[in-house]
Short mmCIF file of N, CA, C and O in Angstrom, two decimals:
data_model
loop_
_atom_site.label_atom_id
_atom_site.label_comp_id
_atom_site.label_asym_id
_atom_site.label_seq_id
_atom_site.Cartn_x
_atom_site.Cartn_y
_atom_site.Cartn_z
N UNK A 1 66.39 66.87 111.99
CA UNK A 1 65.99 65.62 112.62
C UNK A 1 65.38 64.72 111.54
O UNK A 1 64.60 65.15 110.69
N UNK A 2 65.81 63.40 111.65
CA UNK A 2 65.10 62.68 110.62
C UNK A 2 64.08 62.35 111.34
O UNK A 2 63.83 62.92 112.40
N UNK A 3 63.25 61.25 110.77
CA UNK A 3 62.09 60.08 111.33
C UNK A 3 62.33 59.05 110.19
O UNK A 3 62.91 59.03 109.11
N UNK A 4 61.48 58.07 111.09
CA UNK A 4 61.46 56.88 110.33
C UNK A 4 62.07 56.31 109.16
O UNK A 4 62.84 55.38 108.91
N UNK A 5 61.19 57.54 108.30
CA UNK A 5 61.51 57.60 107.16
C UNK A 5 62.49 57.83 106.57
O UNK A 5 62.52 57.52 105.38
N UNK A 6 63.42 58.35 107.09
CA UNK A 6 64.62 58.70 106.24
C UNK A 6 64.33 59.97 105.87
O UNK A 6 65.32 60.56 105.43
N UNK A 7 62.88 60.88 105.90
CA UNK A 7 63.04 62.52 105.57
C UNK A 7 62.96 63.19 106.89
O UNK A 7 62.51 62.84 107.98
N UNK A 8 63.61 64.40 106.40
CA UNK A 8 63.83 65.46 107.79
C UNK A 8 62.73 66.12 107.78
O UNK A 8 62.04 66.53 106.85
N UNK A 9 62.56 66.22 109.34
CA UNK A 9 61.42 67.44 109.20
C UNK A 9 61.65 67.90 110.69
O UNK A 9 62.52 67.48 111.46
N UNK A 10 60.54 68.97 110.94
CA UNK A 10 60.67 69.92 112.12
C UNK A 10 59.56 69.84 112.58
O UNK A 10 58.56 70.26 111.98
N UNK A 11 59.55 69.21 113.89
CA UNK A 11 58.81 69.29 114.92
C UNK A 11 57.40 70.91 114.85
O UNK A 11 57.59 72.12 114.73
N UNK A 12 56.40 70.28 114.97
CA UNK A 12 55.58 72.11 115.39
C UNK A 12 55.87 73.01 116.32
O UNK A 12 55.54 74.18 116.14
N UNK A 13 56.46 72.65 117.34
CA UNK A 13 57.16 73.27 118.53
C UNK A 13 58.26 73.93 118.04
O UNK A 13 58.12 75.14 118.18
N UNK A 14 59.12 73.67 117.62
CA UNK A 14 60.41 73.87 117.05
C UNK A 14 60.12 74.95 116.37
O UNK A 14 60.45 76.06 116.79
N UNK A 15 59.37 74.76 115.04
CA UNK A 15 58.63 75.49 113.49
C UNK A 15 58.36 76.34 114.11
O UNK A 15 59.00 77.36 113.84
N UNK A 16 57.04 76.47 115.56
CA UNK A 16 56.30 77.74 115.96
C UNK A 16 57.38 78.90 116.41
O UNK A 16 57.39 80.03 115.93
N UNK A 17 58.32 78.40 117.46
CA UNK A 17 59.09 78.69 118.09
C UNK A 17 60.30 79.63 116.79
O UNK A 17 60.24 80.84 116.59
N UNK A 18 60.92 79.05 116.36
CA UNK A 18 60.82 79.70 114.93
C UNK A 18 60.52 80.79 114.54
O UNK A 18 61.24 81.78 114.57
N UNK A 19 59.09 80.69 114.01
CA UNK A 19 58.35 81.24 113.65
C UNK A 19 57.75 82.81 114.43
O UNK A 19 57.34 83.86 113.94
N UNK A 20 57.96 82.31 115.94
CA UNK A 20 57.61 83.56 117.09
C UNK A 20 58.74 84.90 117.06
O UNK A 20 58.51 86.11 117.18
N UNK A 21 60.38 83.96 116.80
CA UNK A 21 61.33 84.55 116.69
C UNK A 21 61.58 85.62 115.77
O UNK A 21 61.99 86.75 116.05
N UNK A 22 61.15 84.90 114.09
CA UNK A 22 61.41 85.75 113.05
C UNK A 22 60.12 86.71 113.11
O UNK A 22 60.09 87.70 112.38
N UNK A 23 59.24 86.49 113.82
CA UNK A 23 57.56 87.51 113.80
C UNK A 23 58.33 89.10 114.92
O UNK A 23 58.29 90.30 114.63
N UNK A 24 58.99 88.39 116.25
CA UNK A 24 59.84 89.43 117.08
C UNK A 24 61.14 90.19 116.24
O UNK A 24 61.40 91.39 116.24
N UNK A 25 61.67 89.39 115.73
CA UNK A 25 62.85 89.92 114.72
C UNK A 25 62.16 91.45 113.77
O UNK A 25 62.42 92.64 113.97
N UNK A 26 61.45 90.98 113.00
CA UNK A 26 60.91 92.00 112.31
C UNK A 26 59.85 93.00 112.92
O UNK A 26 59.51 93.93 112.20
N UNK A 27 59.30 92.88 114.20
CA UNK A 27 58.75 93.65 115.00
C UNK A 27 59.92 94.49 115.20
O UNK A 27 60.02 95.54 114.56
N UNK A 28 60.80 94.14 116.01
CA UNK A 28 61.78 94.84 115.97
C UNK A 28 62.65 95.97 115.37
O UNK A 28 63.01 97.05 115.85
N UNK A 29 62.98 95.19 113.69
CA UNK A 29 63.59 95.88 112.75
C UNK A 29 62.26 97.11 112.24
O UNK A 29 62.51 98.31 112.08
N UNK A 30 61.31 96.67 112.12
CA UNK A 30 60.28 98.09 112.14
C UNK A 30 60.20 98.87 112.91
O UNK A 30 60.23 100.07 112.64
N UNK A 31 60.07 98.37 114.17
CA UNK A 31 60.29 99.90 115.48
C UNK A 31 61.63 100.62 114.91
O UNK A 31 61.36 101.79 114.65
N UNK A 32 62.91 100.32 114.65
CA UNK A 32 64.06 100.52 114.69
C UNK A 32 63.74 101.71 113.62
O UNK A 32 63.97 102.92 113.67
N UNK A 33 62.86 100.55 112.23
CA UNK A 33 63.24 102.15 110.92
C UNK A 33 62.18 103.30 111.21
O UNK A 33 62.15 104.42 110.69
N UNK A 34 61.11 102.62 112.41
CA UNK A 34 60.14 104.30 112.33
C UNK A 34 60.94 105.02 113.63
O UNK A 34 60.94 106.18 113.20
N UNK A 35 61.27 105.06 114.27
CA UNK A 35 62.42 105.43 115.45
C UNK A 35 63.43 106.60 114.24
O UNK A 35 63.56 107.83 114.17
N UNK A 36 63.84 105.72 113.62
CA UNK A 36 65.02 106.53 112.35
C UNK A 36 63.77 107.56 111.92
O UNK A 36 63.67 108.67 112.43
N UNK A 37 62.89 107.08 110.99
CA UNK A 37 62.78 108.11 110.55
C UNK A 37 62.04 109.45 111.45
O UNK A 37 62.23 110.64 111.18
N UNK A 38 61.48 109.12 112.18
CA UNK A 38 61.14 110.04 113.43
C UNK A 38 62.32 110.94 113.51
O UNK A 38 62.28 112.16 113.34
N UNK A 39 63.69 110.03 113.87
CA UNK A 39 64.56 111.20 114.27
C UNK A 39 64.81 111.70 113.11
O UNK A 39 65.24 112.84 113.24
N UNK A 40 64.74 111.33 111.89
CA UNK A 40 65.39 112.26 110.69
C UNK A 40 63.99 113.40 110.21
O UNK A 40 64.21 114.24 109.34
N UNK A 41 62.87 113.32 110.76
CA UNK A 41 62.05 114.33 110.23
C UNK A 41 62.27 115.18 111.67
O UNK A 41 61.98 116.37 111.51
N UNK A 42 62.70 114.86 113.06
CA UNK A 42 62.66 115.74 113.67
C UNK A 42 64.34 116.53 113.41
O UNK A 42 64.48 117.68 113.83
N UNK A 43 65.28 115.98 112.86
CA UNK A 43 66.61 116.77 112.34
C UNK A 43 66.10 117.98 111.67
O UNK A 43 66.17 119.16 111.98
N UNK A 44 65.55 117.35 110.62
CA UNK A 44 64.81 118.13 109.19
C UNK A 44 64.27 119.49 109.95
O UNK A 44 64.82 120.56 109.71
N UNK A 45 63.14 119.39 110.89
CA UNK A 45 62.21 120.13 111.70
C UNK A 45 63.36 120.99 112.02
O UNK A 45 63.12 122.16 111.71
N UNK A 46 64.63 120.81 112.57
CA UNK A 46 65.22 122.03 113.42
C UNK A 46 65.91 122.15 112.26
O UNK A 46 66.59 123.16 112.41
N UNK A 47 66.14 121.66 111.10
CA UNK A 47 67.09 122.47 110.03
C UNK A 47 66.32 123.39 109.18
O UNK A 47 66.98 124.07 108.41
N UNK A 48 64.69 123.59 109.18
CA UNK A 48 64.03 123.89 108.99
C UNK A 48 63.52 125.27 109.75
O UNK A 48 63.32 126.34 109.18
N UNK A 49 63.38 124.99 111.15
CA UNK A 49 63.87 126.11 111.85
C UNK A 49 64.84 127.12 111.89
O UNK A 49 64.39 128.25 112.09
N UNK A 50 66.15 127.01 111.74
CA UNK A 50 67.04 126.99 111.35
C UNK A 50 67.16 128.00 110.21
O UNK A 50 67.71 129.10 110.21
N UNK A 51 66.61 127.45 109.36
CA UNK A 51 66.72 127.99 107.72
C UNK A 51 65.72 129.16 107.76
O UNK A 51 66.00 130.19 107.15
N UNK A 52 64.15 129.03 108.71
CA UNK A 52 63.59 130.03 108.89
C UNK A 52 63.90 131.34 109.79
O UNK A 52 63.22 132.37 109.80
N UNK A 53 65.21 131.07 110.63
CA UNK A 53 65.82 132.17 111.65
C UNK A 53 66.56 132.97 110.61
O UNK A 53 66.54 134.20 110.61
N UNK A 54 67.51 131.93 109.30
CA UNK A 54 68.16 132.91 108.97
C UNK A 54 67.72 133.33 107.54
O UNK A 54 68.51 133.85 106.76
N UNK A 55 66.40 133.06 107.22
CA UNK A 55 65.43 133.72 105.65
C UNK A 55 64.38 133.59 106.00
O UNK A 55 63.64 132.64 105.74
N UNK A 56 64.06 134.80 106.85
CA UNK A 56 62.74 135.23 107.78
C UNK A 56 61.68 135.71 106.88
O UNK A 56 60.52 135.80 107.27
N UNK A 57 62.19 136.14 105.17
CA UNK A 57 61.20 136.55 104.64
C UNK A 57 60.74 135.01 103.60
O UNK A 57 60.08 135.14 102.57
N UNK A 58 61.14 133.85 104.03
CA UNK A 58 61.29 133.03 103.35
C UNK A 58 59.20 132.19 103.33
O UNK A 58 58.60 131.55 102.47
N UNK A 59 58.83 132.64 104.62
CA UNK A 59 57.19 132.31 105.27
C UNK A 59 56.86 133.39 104.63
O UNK A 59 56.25 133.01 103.63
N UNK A 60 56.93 134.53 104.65
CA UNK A 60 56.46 135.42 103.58
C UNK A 60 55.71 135.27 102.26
O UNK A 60 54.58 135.55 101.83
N UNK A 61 57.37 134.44 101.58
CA UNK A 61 57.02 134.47 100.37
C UNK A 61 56.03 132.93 100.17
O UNK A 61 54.96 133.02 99.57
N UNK A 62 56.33 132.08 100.53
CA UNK A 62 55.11 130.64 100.91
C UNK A 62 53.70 131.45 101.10
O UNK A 62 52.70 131.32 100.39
N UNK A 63 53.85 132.34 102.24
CA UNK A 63 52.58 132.71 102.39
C UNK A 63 51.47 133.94 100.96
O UNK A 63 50.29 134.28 100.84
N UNK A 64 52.57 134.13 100.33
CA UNK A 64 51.91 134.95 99.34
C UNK A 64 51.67 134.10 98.02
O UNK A 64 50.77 134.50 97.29
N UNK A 65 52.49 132.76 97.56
CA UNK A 65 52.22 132.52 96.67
C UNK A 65 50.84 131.26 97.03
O UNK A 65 50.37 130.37 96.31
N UNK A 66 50.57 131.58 98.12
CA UNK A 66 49.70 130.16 98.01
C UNK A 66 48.50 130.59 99.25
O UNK A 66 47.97 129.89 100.11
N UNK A 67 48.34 132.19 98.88
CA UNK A 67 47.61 133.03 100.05
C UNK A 67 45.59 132.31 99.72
O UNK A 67 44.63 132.35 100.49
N UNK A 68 45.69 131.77 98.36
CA UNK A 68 44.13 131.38 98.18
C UNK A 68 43.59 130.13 99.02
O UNK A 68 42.44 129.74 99.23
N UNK A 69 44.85 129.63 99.42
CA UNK A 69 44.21 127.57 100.48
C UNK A 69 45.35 128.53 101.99
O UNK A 69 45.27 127.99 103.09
N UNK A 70 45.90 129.32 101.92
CA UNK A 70 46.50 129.17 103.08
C UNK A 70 46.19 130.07 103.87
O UNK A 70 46.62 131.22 103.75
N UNK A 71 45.18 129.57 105.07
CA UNK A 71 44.13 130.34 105.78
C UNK A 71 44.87 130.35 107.16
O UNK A 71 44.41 131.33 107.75
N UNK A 72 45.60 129.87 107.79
CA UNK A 72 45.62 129.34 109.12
C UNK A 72 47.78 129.52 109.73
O UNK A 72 48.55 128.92 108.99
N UNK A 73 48.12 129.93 110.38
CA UNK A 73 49.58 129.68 110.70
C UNK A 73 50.12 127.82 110.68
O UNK A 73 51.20 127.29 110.40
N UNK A 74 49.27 127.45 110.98
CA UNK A 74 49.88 125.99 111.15
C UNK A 74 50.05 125.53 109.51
O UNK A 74 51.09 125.08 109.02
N UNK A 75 48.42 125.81 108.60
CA UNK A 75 48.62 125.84 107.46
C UNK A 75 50.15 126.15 106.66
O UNK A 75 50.85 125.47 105.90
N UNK A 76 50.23 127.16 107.09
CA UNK A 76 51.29 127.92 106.18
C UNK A 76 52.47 127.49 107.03
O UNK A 76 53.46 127.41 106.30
N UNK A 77 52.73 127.20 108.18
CA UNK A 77 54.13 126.28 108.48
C UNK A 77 54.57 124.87 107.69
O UNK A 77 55.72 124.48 107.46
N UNK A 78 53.15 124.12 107.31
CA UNK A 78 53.37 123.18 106.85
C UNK A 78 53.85 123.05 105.45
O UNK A 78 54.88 122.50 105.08
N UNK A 79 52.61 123.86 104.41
CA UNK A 79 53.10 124.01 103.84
C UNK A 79 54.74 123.99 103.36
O UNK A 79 55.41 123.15 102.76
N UNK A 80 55.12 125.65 104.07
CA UNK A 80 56.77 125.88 104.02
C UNK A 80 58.12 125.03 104.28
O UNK A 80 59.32 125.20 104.07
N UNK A 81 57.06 123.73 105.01
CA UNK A 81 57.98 122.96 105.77
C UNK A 81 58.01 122.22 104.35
O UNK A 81 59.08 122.52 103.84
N UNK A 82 57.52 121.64 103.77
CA UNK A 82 57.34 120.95 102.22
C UNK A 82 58.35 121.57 101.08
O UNK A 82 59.34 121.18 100.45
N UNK A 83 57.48 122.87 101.18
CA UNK A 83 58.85 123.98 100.58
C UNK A 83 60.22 123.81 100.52
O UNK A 83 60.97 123.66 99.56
N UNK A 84 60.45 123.86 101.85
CA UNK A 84 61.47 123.68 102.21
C UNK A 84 62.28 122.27 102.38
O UNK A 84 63.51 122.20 102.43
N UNK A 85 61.57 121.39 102.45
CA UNK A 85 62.52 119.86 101.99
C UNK A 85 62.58 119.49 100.48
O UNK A 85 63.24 118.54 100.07
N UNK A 86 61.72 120.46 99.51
CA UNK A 86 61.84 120.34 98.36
C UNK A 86 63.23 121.31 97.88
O UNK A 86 63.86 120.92 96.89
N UNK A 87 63.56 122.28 98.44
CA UNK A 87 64.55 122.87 98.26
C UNK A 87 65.90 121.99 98.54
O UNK A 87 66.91 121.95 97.84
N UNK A 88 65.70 121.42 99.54
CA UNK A 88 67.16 120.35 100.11
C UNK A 88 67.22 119.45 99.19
O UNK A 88 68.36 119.01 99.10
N UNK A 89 66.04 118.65 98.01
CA UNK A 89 66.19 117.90 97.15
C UNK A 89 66.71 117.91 96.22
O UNK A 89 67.14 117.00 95.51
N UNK A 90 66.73 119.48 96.10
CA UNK A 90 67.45 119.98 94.43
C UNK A 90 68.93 120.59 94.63
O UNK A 90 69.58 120.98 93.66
#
């Protein structure tokens, strides 16, 4: 839109309006990538499972090399779970 002047410009209504859109846009595209990665750490979680059904002595060995901080079962799942996405890296 011009004015008077001969320069264009945009109304504040217009600009805000705008502005509300691209603020929802990227609300959006963020739900979308934590949604993704949610589902890719819960993939991970059952390939993880998975890997522990079929190398049962695999919590074992997590649990012995790191028996001085690892006091607790949840401890030592987590751990292994680390373990174990470091293994899928290499």
């Amino acid at each position: 839109i011009n004015n008077r002047t001969g320069q264009k410009f945009i109304s504040q209504k217009y600009s805000e309006n705008l502005q509300e859109e691209l603020d929802s846009e990227l609300a959006r595209i963020k739900d979308t990538e934590e949604i993704e990665k949610k589902l890719q750490e819960t993939k991970l979680q059952m390939r993880f499972k998975e890997y522990l059904e079929q190398n049962p002595e695999f919590i074992e060995s997590v649990k012995n090399r790191h028996k001085t901080f690892v006091n607790s079962p949840s401890v030592l799942e987590k751990v292994a779970f680390e373990e174990f996405k470091g293994l899928l890296q290499t």
